[in-house]
């Protein structure tokens, strides 16, 4: 497992890398959680079920990405996947922001 030994050597010398990964995971999880809370509280009327469904899909995407991040931290996945994890977290955060905008604009009508 050469890639695992390289990953351990990289993160052992730079603890800020591990901290930034955990911070990104925390931010992504909080964004997805607040989206679900917003969907349940703001979503009244005809589209309430759709709001909750979209936020549950976002939670499922977040869960799978966090599981991949956990596997990466344990060394089960090669380092190439790190950039894909960053990309997935960025997409999930963008989707959470867009869903917040969608939920708030739909409740004003």
Coordinates of C-alpha atoms in Angstrom, one line a residue, residues 6 12 16-18 25 32 34 51 55-57 59 64 67 71-73 78 82 84 86 93 99:
X6 CA 2.4 8.5 1.1
X12 CA 1.2 13.7 9.4
X16 CA -3.9 21.8 8.9
X17 CA -4.9 19.6 5.9
X18 CA -6.8 17.2 8.2
X25 CA -17.2 18.2 6.2
X32 CA -27.6 20.1 4.4
X34 CA -30.3 23.5 7.9
X51 CA -39.3 20.7 -0.4
X55 CA -33.8 18.2 1.1
X56 CA -33.8 14.5 1.8
X57 CA -32.0 13.9 -1.5
X59 CA -29.0 14.7 2.9
X64 CA -22.5 9.3 0.8
X67 CA -18.8 8.2 4.1
X71 CA -12.9 6.0 4.1
X72 CA -10.3 8.4 2.7
X73 CA -9.2 9.4 6.2
X78 CA -6.4 6.5 -3.0
X82 CA -9.6 13.9 -2.4
X84 CA -13.5 14.6 -6.1
X86 CA -13.8 18.6 -2.5
X93 CA -23.0 23.4 -0.6
X99 CA -32.5 25.2 -2.2

